[in-house]
Amino acid sequence: MYKRKLYLFGLLSTFILLIALASAAISAHLTRTNLAQAQLAQSLLSEHQQLSSISYRLFKQLTDELIFGKNANQAKVRNKQQQIENSLNRIKSLELAQREALGLEATLGSVEDTDELEALIQGIVEEFRAIALSNDSTPLNQQQRLQTLLEVTIDNQFREAINSAVNRQTGVVSRINASIETLNSSIVWFTISLGLITCPFILLGCYWLFNALYQPLTVIRTGTDAIASGNYHYRLPETLDSEFTDLVKALNSMIARLQEHEDQADAHRKHLEFEVESRTRALKEANNKLTQLDAKRRQFMADVSHELRTPLTIIRGEAQVTLRQAAASNEIYKETLETILEQAVNLSKLVDDLLLARAEMHEFTVDLVKSDLHNLLTQNMALWQKLTKPRDLDLKWLANNEVQVLIDKDRIAQVLTILIENAHKYSYPDTPIVLRVESEGPNINVSVIDSGEGISSSDLQHVFERFVRLKRKGNGMGLGLSIAKAIAEAHHGTLRAHSTLGKGSQFTLTLPVLQDHATSLD
């Protein structure tokens, strides 16, 4: 129903709009035609005035020729005659166009009078030529023929012809302007009449459509307010216009679903409360376990500290006793050294456990200072060469020599010592170990490369985990790489591993370079 009302109102409004557009188009066309005709008449009027001015100047120059001789003003006379000819041609062309536009009755005599005017001008010029050729010795002011030409032909006949043409074109311009004024008045009154007729109709139509739409919207708004207030038992009436029936049904269906969702939400809320209570209990238990773990960690630290005292006490006691003897034998010294070595091994194991515990808690303390990486490596090469005897340890420096880094030199030396010991332990005999340094953007890479059996891809992802020993070789506890990785991360760097089975492994320590000194190798 409401759709048909809208269609009816739209069709009537469109019809009125089409009438207004058609009227505007017709008025524009008529106005454009009248303006073109007015412009044409104005052009003719200007041409006649120009023809009159040029003709009078020509007559004056011909008179001067009679006075001063036949050779006076010849060029100017020819120029004026050409201008008159051009002006007459334009007048004829414009008069033909005007007659075609306005008709014979409105332009009666215009074309014919122009022909007569042309003949008159030509006759005047020929009369001047004839007087000039007559060789009459009578003074000019006494020659009857010249006086007739000047007073009768030019002053009377030519002036009347020109004035007649000008008056005729002035009348045409006046009639066209009157027509334009009449048309404009008609357009104004038509627009006013159309507005007076259509405005009340449009206002009444809008009022009618508003009333037709307001009642369903009021009903729907009442229903939505009820839904917003949580009254899910309210139902909208389904007796509105057909356009609103689907909307009302959808709203009623939504209210029913909301009621179902509300019931489900209550059930879920109760279930969630139960889950929260259960999770709270679980979190409390987890917290208790963490508390216990922290207590165990503290106990572990205390036990390690206690265990450290025992080997240190034994080492110090053995050394003191042996040194107090005035003349100790080689066997006593050997026994003392063996005891010290055994306790040093135990002490090393305890230190490894303590370092790993601190690494897992990210409690490494690093004393960062600005250092020259090249000097650090060259200073420790002798120590690392002793660790790798009898194999060769080569340093390949591929970066700029003045690489400045912010590091804890002892910690970084510890990382490289762990990597070099591992490379020495797992390399084939008599194969060299390469220590390669190269730049990578704002970072510097220090790689330890060996020629061993390599590590499989499945094992490579576990190589930095604690107590992981992929090769049952040596007496290590699988803690070194874990400690090295923790030290690298404490320096805001990384430690990566790359390996190929049968060819060897490469462990790369990446450290950030101080930007003021960062340069790349050309």
PDB file of C-alpha atoms in Angstrom, residues 151-394:
ATOM      1  CA  GLU A 151      22.203  69.917 -52.266  1.00  0.00           C
ATOM      2  CA  VAL A 152      19.619  67.690 -53.909  1.00  0.00           C
ATOM      3  CA  THR A 153      21.233  64.340 -54.525  1.00  0.00           C
ATOM      4  CA  ILE A 154      23.500  64.062 -51.466  1.00  0.00           C
ATOM      5  CA  ASP A 155      21.772  66.234 -48.867  1.00  0.00           C
ATOM      6  CA  ASN A 156      18.241  65.117 -49.713  1.00  0.00           C
ATOM      7  CA  GLN A 157      18.118  61.815 -51.581  1.00  0.00           C
ATOM      8  CA  PHE A 158      21.177  60.077 -50.021  1.00  0.00           C
ATOM      9  CA  ARG A 159      20.450  61.338 -46.495  1.00  0.00           C
ATOM     10  CA  GLU A 160      16.805  60.217 -46.749  1.00  0.00           C
ATOM     11  CA  ALA A 161      17.834  56.793 -48.068  1.00  0.00           C
ATOM     12  CA  ILE A 162      20.324  56.292 -45.246  1.00  0.00           C
ATOM     13  CA  ASN A 163      17.914  57.560 -42.601  1.00  0.00           C
ATOM     14  CA  SER A 164      15.162  55.338 -43.976  1.00  0.00           C
ATOM     15  CA  ALA A 165      17.375  52.244 -43.706  1.00  0.00           C
ATOM     16  CA  VAL A 166      18.520  53.204 -40.207  1.00  0.00           C
ATOM     17  CA  ASN A 167      14.950  53.922 -39.063  1.00  0.00           C
ATOM     18  CA  ARG A 168      13.750  50.649 -40.532  1.00  0.00           C
ATOM     19  CA  GLN A 169      16.435  48.636 -38.661  1.00  0.00           C
ATOM     20  CA  THR A 170      15.764  50.645 -35.512  1.00  0.00           C
ATOM     21  CA  GLY A 171      12.127  49.618 -35.763  1.00  0.00           C
ATOM     22  CA  VAL A 172      13.113  45.966 -36.251  1.00  0.00           C
ATOM     23  CA  VAL A 173      15.341  46.123 -33.156  1.00  0.00           C
ATOM     24  CA  SER A 174      12.523  47.742 -31.170  1.00  0.00           C
ATOM     25  CA  ARG A 175      10.010  45.077 -32.249  1.00  0.00           C
ATOM     26  CA  ILE A 176      12.436  42.254 -31.354  1.00  0.00           C
ATOM     27  CA  ASN A 177      13.191  43.819 -27.963  1.00  0.00           C
ATOM     28  CA  ALA A 178       9.459  44.147 -27.328  1.00  0.00           C
ATOM     29  CA  SER A 179       9.019  40.494 -28.276  1.00  0.00           C
ATOM     30  CA  ILE A 180      11.800  39.498 -25.852  1.00  0.00           C
ATOM     31  CA  GLU A 181      10.273  41.579 -23.084  1.00  0.00           C
ATOM     32  CA  THR A 182       6.846  40.015 -23.745  1.00  0.00           C
ATOM     33  CA  LEU A 183       8.395  36.523 -23.672  1.00  0.00           C
ATOM     34  CA  ASN A 184      10.225  37.237 -20.414  1.00  0.00           C
ATOM     35  CA  SER A 185       7.021  38.516 -18.840  1.00  0.00           C
ATOM     36  CA  SER A 186       5.203  35.395 -20.004  1.00  0.00           C
ATOM     37  CA  ILE A 187       7.917  33.162 -18.521  1.00  0.00           C
ATOM     38  CA  VAL A 188       7.768  35.004 -15.200  1.00  0.00           C
ATOM     39  CA  TRP A 189       3.986  34.793 -14.968  1.00  0.00           C
ATOM     40  CA  PHE A 190       3.987  31.158 -16.070  1.00  0.00           C
ATOM     41  CA  THR A 191       6.605  30.310 -13.416  1.00  0.00           C
ATOM     42  CA  ILE A 192       4.593  32.117 -10.747  1.00  0.00           C
ATOM     43  CA  SER A 193       1.404  30.375 -11.814  1.00  0.00           C
ATOM     44  CA  LEU A 194       3.076  26.968 -11.897  1.00  0.00           C
ATOM     45  CA  GLY A 195       4.556  27.554  -8.456  1.00  0.00           C
ATOM     46  CA  LEU A 196       1.205  28.679  -7.022  1.00  0.00           C
ATOM     47  CA  ILE A 197      -0.452  25.564  -8.415  1.00  0.00           C
ATOM     48  CA  THR A 198       2.210  22.972  -7.570  1.00  0.00           C
ATOM     49  CA  CYS A 199       3.443  24.192  -4.169  1.00  0.00           C
ATOM     50  CA  PRO A 200       0.159  23.499  -2.338  1.00  0.00           C
ATOM     51  CA  PHE A 201      -0.073  20.136  -4.068  1.00  0.00           C
ATOM     52  CA  ILE A 202       3.471  19.179  -3.061  1.00  0.00           C
ATOM     53  CA  LEU A 203       2.908  20.338   0.531  1.00  0.00           C
ATOM     54  CA  LEU A 204      -0.338  18.378   0.775  1.00  0.00           C
ATOM     55  CA  GLY A 205       1.316  15.326  -0.784  1.00  0.00           C
ATOM     56  CA  CYS A 206       4.234  15.463   1.653  1.00  0.00           C
ATOM     57  CA  TYR A 207       1.843  15.854   4.574  1.00  0.00           C
ATOM     58  CA  TRP A 208      -0.182  12.873   3.335  1.00  0.00           C
ATOM     59  CA  LEU A 209       2.913  10.691   2.905  1.00  0.00           C
ATOM     60  CA  PHE A 210       4.270  11.769   6.307  1.00  0.00           C
ATOM     61  CA  ASN A 211       1.059  10.758   8.039  1.00  0.00           C
ATOM     62  CA  ALA A 212       1.020   7.468   6.131  1.00  0.00           C
ATOM     63  CA  LEU A 213       4.592   6.741   7.269  1.00  0.00           C
ATOM     64  CA  TYR A 214       4.466   8.160  10.785  1.00  0.00           C
ATOM     65  CA  GLN A 215       1.955   5.680  12.188  1.00  0.00           C
ATOM     66  CA  PRO A 216       3.950   2.509  11.251  1.00  0.00           C
ATOM     67  CA  LEU A 217       7.172   4.131  12.459  1.00  0.00           C
ATOM     68  CA  THR A 218       5.540   4.970  15.782  1.00  0.00           C
ATOM     69  CA  VAL A 219       4.463   1.358  16.215  1.00  0.00           C
ATOM     70  CA  ILE A 220       7.932   0.074  15.316  1.00  0.00           C
ATOM     71  CA  ARG A 221       9.610   2.556  17.654  1.00  0.00           C
ATOM     72  CA  THR A 222       7.374   1.439  20.523  1.00  0.00           C
ATOM     73  CA  GLY A 223       8.439  -2.138  19.850  1.00  0.00           C
ATOM     74  CA  THR A 224      12.144  -1.314  19.716  1.00  0.00           C
ATOM     75  CA  ASP A 225      11.871   0.620  22.987  1.00  0.00           C
ATOM     76  CA  ALA A 226      10.297  -2.442  24.565  1.00  0.00           C
ATOM     77  CA  ILE A 227      13.134  -4.613  23.249  1.00  0.00           C
ATOM     78  CA  ALA A 228      15.745  -2.144  24.513  1.00  0.00           C
ATOM     79  CA  SER A 229      14.191  -2.195  27.981  1.00  0.00           C
ATOM     80  CA  GLY A 230      14.440  -5.998  28.077  1.00  0.00           C
ATOM     81  CA  ASN A 231      10.713  -6.757  27.581  1.00  0.00           C
ATOM     82  CA  TYR A 232      11.099  -9.798  25.337  1.00  0.00           C
ATOM     83  CA  HIS A 233       7.458 -10.774  25.719  1.00  0.00           C
ATOM     84  CA  TYR A 234       6.251  -7.779  23.657  1.00  0.00           C
ATOM     85  CA  ARG A 235       5.073  -8.462  20.099  1.00  0.00           C
ATOM     86  CA  LEU A 236       4.477  -5.928  17.286  1.00  0.00           C
ATOM     87  CA  PRO A 237       1.123  -5.952  15.450  1.00  0.00           C
ATOM     88  CA  GLU A 238       1.236  -7.388  11.926  1.00  0.00           C
ATOM     89  CA  THR A 239      -1.598  -5.210  10.558  1.00  0.00           C
ATOM     90  CA  LEU A 240       0.500  -2.411   9.055  1.00  0.00           C
ATOM     91  CA  ASP A 241       1.058  -1.716   5.347  1.00  0.00           C
ATOM     92  CA  SER A 242       2.466  -4.625   3.402  1.00  0.00           C
ATOM     93  CA  GLU A 243       5.849  -2.900   3.103  1.00  0.00           C
ATOM     94  CA  PHE A 244       6.257  -3.081   6.892  1.00  0.00           C
ATOM     95  CA  THR A 245       4.951  -6.617   7.339  1.00  0.00           C
ATOM     96  CA  ASP A 246       8.314  -8.316   6.734  1.00  0.00           C
ATOM     97  CA  LEU A 247      10.033  -5.854   9.073  1.00  0.00           C
ATOM     98  CA  VAL A 248       7.484  -6.477  11.832  1.00  0.00           C
ATOM     99  CA  LYS A 249       7.815 -10.249  11.421  1.00  0.00           C
ATOM    100  CA  ALA A 250      11.604  -9.958  11.535  1.00  0.00           C
ATOM    101  CA  LEU A 251      11.439  -7.869  14.724  1.00  0.00           C
ATOM    102  CA  ASN A 252       9.066 -10.339  16.371  1.00  0.00           C
ATOM    103  CA  SER A 253      11.356 -13.197  15.366  1.00  0.00           C
ATOM    104  CA  MET A 254      14.324 -11.280  16.753  1.00  0.00           C
ATOM    105  CA  ILE A 255      12.506 -10.738  20.059  1.00  0.00           C
ATOM    106  CA  ALA A 256      11.870 -14.464  20.316  1.00  0.00           C
ATOM    107  CA  ARG A 257      15.512 -15.263  19.564  1.00  0.00           C
ATOM    108  CA  LEU A 258      16.642 -12.675  22.092  1.00  0.00           C
ATOM    109  CA  GLN A 259      14.517 -14.368  24.700  1.00  0.00           C
ATOM    110  CA  GLU A 260      16.181 -17.680  23.847  1.00  0.00           C
ATOM    111  CA  HIS A 261      19.612 -16.076  23.942  1.00  0.00           C
ATOM    112  CA  GLU A 262      18.821 -14.485  27.298  1.00  0.00           C
ATOM    113  CA  ASP A 263      17.916 -17.868  28.716  1.00  0.00           C
ATOM    114  CA  GLN A 264      21.072 -19.368  27.239  1.00  0.00           C
ATOM    115  CA  ALA A 265      23.111 -16.458  28.588  1.00  0.00           C
ATOM    116  CA  ASP A 266      21.836 -17.143  32.096  1.00  0.00           C
ATOM    117  CA  ALA A 267      22.861 -20.757  31.759  1.00  0.00           C
ATOM    118  CA  HIS A 268      26.261 -19.795  30.342  1.00  0.00           C
ATOM    119  CA  ARG A 269      26.728 -17.236  33.088  1.00  0.00           C
ATOM    120  CA  LYS A 270      26.205 -19.853  35.741  1.00  0.00           C
ATOM    121  CA  HIS A 271      28.540 -22.229  33.917  1.00  0.00           C
ATOM    122  CA  LEU A 272      31.132 -19.459  33.607  1.00  0.00           C
ATOM    123  CA  GLU A 273      30.939 -18.713  37.291  1.00  0.00           C
ATOM    124  CA  PHE A 274      31.591 -22.360  37.943  1.00  0.00           C
ATOM    125  CA  GLU A 275      34.516 -22.370  35.493  1.00  0.00           C
ATOM    126  CA  VAL A 276      35.970 -19.217  37.037  1.00  0.00           C
ATOM    127  CA  GLU A 277      35.765 -20.748  40.460  1.00  0.00           C
ATOM    128  CA  SER A 278      37.464 -23.891  39.169  1.00  0.00           C
ATOM    129  CA  ARG A 279      40.183 -21.903  37.390  1.00  0.00           C
ATOM    130  CA  THR A 280      40.704 -19.813  40.506  1.00  0.00           C
ATOM    131  CA  ARG A 281      41.336 -22.944  42.506  1.00  0.00           C
ATOM    132  CA  ALA A 282      43.708 -24.165  39.775  1.00  0.00           C
ATOM    133  CA  LEU A 283      45.576 -20.844  39.795  1.00  0.00           C
ATOM    134  CA  LYS A 284      45.916 -21.000  43.555  1.00  0.00           C
ATOM    135  CA  GLU A 285      47.345 -24.500  43.263  1.00  0.00           C
ATOM    136  CA  ALA A 286      49.722 -23.330  40.501  1.00  0.00           C
ATOM    137  CA  ASN A 287      50.777 -20.417  42.676  1.00  0.00           C
ATOM    138  CA  ASN A 288      51.460 -22.770  45.538  1.00  0.00           C
ATOM    139  CA  LYS A 289      53.552 -24.918  43.217  1.00  0.00           C
ATOM    140  CA  LEU A 290      55.476 -21.848  42.021  1.00  0.00           C
ATOM    141  CA  THR A 291      56.081 -20.888  45.610  1.00  0.00           C
ATOM    142  CA  GLN A 292      57.393 -24.359  46.282  1.00  0.00           C
ATOM    143  CA  LEU A 293      59.573 -24.203  43.161  1.00  0.00           C
ATOM    144  CA  ASP A 294      60.965 -20.861  44.274  1.00  0.00           C
ATOM    145  CA  ALA A 295      61.714 -22.347  47.663  1.00  0.00           C
ATOM    146  CA  LYS A 296      63.472 -25.245  45.945  1.00  0.00           C
ATOM    147  CA  ARG A 297      65.440 -22.780  43.814  1.00  0.00           C
ATOM    148  CA  ARG A 298      66.549 -20.930  46.908  1.00  0.00           C
ATOM    149  CA  GLN A 299      67.432 -24.240  48.538  1.00  0.00           C
ATOM    150  CA  PHE A 300      69.358 -25.192  45.396  1.00  0.00           C
ATOM    151  CA  MET A 301      71.358 -21.988  45.577  1.00  0.00           C
ATOM    152  CA  ALA A 302      72.052 -22.581  49.249  1.00  0.00           C
ATOM    153  CA  ASP A 303      73.108 -26.184  48.586  1.00  0.00           C
ATOM    154  CA  VAL A 304      75.373 -25.141  45.732  1.00  0.00           C
ATOM    155  CA  SER A 305      76.954 -22.457  47.902  1.00  0.00           C
ATOM    156  CA  HIS A 306      77.497 -25.037  50.628  1.00  0.00           C
ATOM    157  CA  GLU A 307      78.871 -27.542  48.147  1.00  0.00           C
ATOM    158  CA  LEU A 308      81.278 -24.940  46.782  1.00  0.00           C
ATOM    159  CA  ARG A 309      82.850 -24.498  50.205  1.00  0.00           C
ATOM    160  CA  THR A 310      83.810 -28.186  50.473  1.00  0.00           C
ATOM    161  CA  PRO A 311      86.104 -28.469  47.396  1.00  0.00           C
ATOM    162  CA  LEU A 312      87.506 -25.010  48.010  1.00  0.00           C
ATOM    163  CA  THR A 313      88.332 -25.950  51.620  1.00  0.00           C
ATOM    164  CA  ILE A 314      90.010 -29.180  50.490  1.00  0.00           C
ATOM    165  CA  ILE A 315      92.018 -27.391  47.776  1.00  0.00           C
ATOM    166  CA  ARG A 316      93.156 -24.683  50.175  1.00  0.00           C
ATOM    167  CA  GLY A 317      93.972 -27.210  52.929  1.00  0.00           C
ATOM    168  CA  GLU A 318      95.994 -29.505  50.667  1.00  0.00           C
ATOM    169  CA  ALA A 319      97.931 -26.614  49.251  1.00  0.00           C
ATOM    170  CA  GLN A 320      98.686 -25.153  52.681  1.00  0.00           C
ATOM    171  CA  VAL A 321      99.793 -28.497  54.151  1.00  0.00           C
ATOM    172  CA  THR A 322     102.063 -29.234  51.220  1.00  0.00           C
ATOM    173  CA  LEU A 323     103.608 -25.782  51.240  1.00  0.00           C
ATOM    174  CA  ARG A 324     104.316 -25.987  54.990  1.00  0.00           C
ATOM    175  CA  GLN A 325     106.485 -29.074  54.539  1.00  0.00           C
ATOM    176  CA  ALA A 326     110.108 -28.109  54.413  1.00  0.00           C
ATOM    177  CA  ALA A 327     111.119 -30.910  52.056  1.00  0.00           C
ATOM    178  CA  ALA A 328     108.201 -32.592  50.358  1.00  0.00           C
ATOM    179  CA  SER A 329     108.810 -35.394  47.900  1.00  0.00           C
ATOM    180  CA  ASN A 330     107.546 -35.521  44.324  1.00  0.00           C
ATOM    181  CA  GLU A 331     105.005 -38.127  45.324  1.00  0.00           C
ATOM    182  CA  ILE A 332     103.559 -35.767  47.937  1.00  0.00           C
ATOM    183  CA  TYR A 333     103.351 -32.995  45.359  1.00  0.00           C
ATOM    184  CA  LYS A 334     101.728 -35.356  42.864  1.00  0.00           C
ATOM    185  CA  GLU A 335      99.228 -36.598  45.422  1.00  0.00           C
ATOM    186  CA  THR A 336      98.400 -33.026  46.379  1.00  0.00           C
ATOM    187  CA  LEU A 337      97.939 -31.994  42.746  1.00  0.00           C
ATOM    188  CA  GLU A 338      95.727 -35.022  42.030  1.00  0.00           C
ATOM    189  CA  THR A 339      93.561 -34.128  45.006  1.00  0.00           C
ATOM    190  CA  ILE A 340      93.350 -30.490  43.854  1.00  0.00           C
ATOM    191  CA  LEU A 341      92.505 -31.608  40.284  1.00  0.00           C
ATOM    192  CA  GLU A 342      89.723 -33.900  41.504  1.00  0.00           C
ATOM    193  CA  GLN A 343      88.186 -31.155  43.615  1.00  0.00           C
ATOM    194  CA  ALA A 344      88.572 -28.653  40.735  1.00  0.00           C
ATOM    195  CA  VAL A 345      86.564 -30.983  38.492  1.00  0.00           C
ATOM    196  CA  ASN A 346      83.825 -31.195  41.119  1.00  0.00           C
ATOM    197  CA  LEU A 347      83.983 -27.437  41.524  1.00  0.00           C
ATOM    198  CA  SER A 348      83.604 -26.961  37.740  1.00  0.00           C
ATOM    199  CA  LYS A 349      80.451 -29.106  37.738  1.00  0.00           C
ATOM    200  CA  LEU A 350      78.948 -27.088  40.558  1.00  0.00           C
ATOM    201  CA  VAL A 351      79.771 -23.823  38.792  1.00  0.00           C
ATOM    202  CA  ASP A 352      78.102 -25.093  35.596  1.00  0.00           C
ATOM    203  CA  ASP A 353      74.941 -25.917  37.528  1.00  0.00           C
ATOM    204  CA  LEU A 354      74.938 -22.478  39.124  1.00  0.00           C
ATOM    205  CA  LEU A 355      75.483 -20.690  35.797  1.00  0.00           C
ATOM    206  CA  LEU A 356      72.651 -22.610  34.150  1.00  0.00           C
ATOM    207  CA  ALA A 357      70.281 -21.752  36.979  1.00  0.00           C
ATOM    208  CA  ARG A 358      71.076 -18.036  36.588  1.00  0.00           C
ATOM    209  CA  ALA A 359      70.738 -18.273  32.813  1.00  0.00           C
ATOM    210  CA  GLU A 360      67.263 -19.774  33.084  1.00  0.00           C
ATOM    211  CA  MET A 361      66.231 -16.889  35.363  1.00  0.00           C
ATOM    212  CA  HIS A 362      67.877 -14.299  33.068  1.00  0.00           C
ATOM    213  CA  GLU A 363      69.981 -13.121  35.977  1.00  0.00           C
ATOM    214  CA  PHE A 364      73.242 -12.799  34.053  1.00  0.00           C
ATOM    215  CA  THR A 365      75.009  -9.607  35.014  1.00  0.00           C
ATOM    216  CA  VAL A 366      77.129  -8.133  32.220  1.00  0.00           C
ATOM    217  CA  ASP A 367      79.539  -5.241  32.527  1.00  0.00           C
ATOM    218  CA  LEU A 368      79.171  -3.595  29.110  1.00  0.00           C
ATOM    219  CA  VAL A 369      82.066  -1.473  27.918  1.00  0.00           C
ATOM    220  CA  LYS A 370      83.058  -0.129  24.522  1.00  0.00           C
ATOM    221  CA  SER A 371      85.542  -2.642  23.122  1.00  0.00           C
ATOM    222  CA  ASP A 372      87.565  -3.318  19.981  1.00  0.00           C
ATOM    223  CA  LEU A 373      86.451  -6.748  18.786  1.00  0.00           C
ATOM    224  CA  HIS A 374      89.581  -7.310  16.696  1.00  0.00           C
ATOM    225  CA  ASN A 375      91.870  -6.775  19.688  1.00  0.00           C
ATOM    226  CA  LEU A 376      89.709  -9.050  21.863  1.00  0.00           C
ATOM    227  CA  LEU A 377      89.968 -11.941  19.409  1.00  0.00           C
ATOM    228  CA  THR A 378      93.683 -11.577  18.723  1.00  0.00           C
ATOM    229  CA  GLN A 379      94.437 -11.406  22.452  1.00  0.00           C
ATOM    230  CA  ASN A 380      92.621 -14.709  23.117  1.00  0.00           C
ATOM    231  CA  MET A 381      93.893 -16.607  20.043  1.00  0.00           C
ATOM    232  CA  ALA A 382      96.905 -18.010  21.967  1.00  0.00           C
ATOM    233  CA  LEU A 383      94.662 -19.422  24.707  1.00  0.00           C
ATOM    234  CA  TRP A 384      92.226 -20.934  22.215  1.00  0.00           C
ATOM    235  CA  GLN A 385      95.119 -22.429  20.209  1.00  0.00           C
ATOM    236  CA  LYS A 386      96.226 -24.310  23.345  1.00  0.00           C
ATOM    237  CA  LEU A 387      92.678 -25.685  23.755  1.00  0.00           C
ATOM    238  CA  THR A 388      92.641 -27.019  20.186  1.00  0.00           C
ATOM    239  CA  LYS A 389      96.110 -28.550  19.960  1.00  0.00           C
ATOM    240  CA  PRO A 390      97.302 -30.206  17.818  1.00  0.00           C
ATOM    241  CA  ARG A 391      94.778 -28.933  15.195  1.00  0.00           C
ATOM    242  CA  ASP A 392      95.058 -25.458  13.631  1.00  0.00           C
ATOM    243  CA  LEU A 393      92.819 -22.525  14.620  1.00  0.00           C
ATOM    244  CA  ASP A 394      92.545 -19.929  11.821  1.00  0.00           C
TER     245      ASP A 394
END
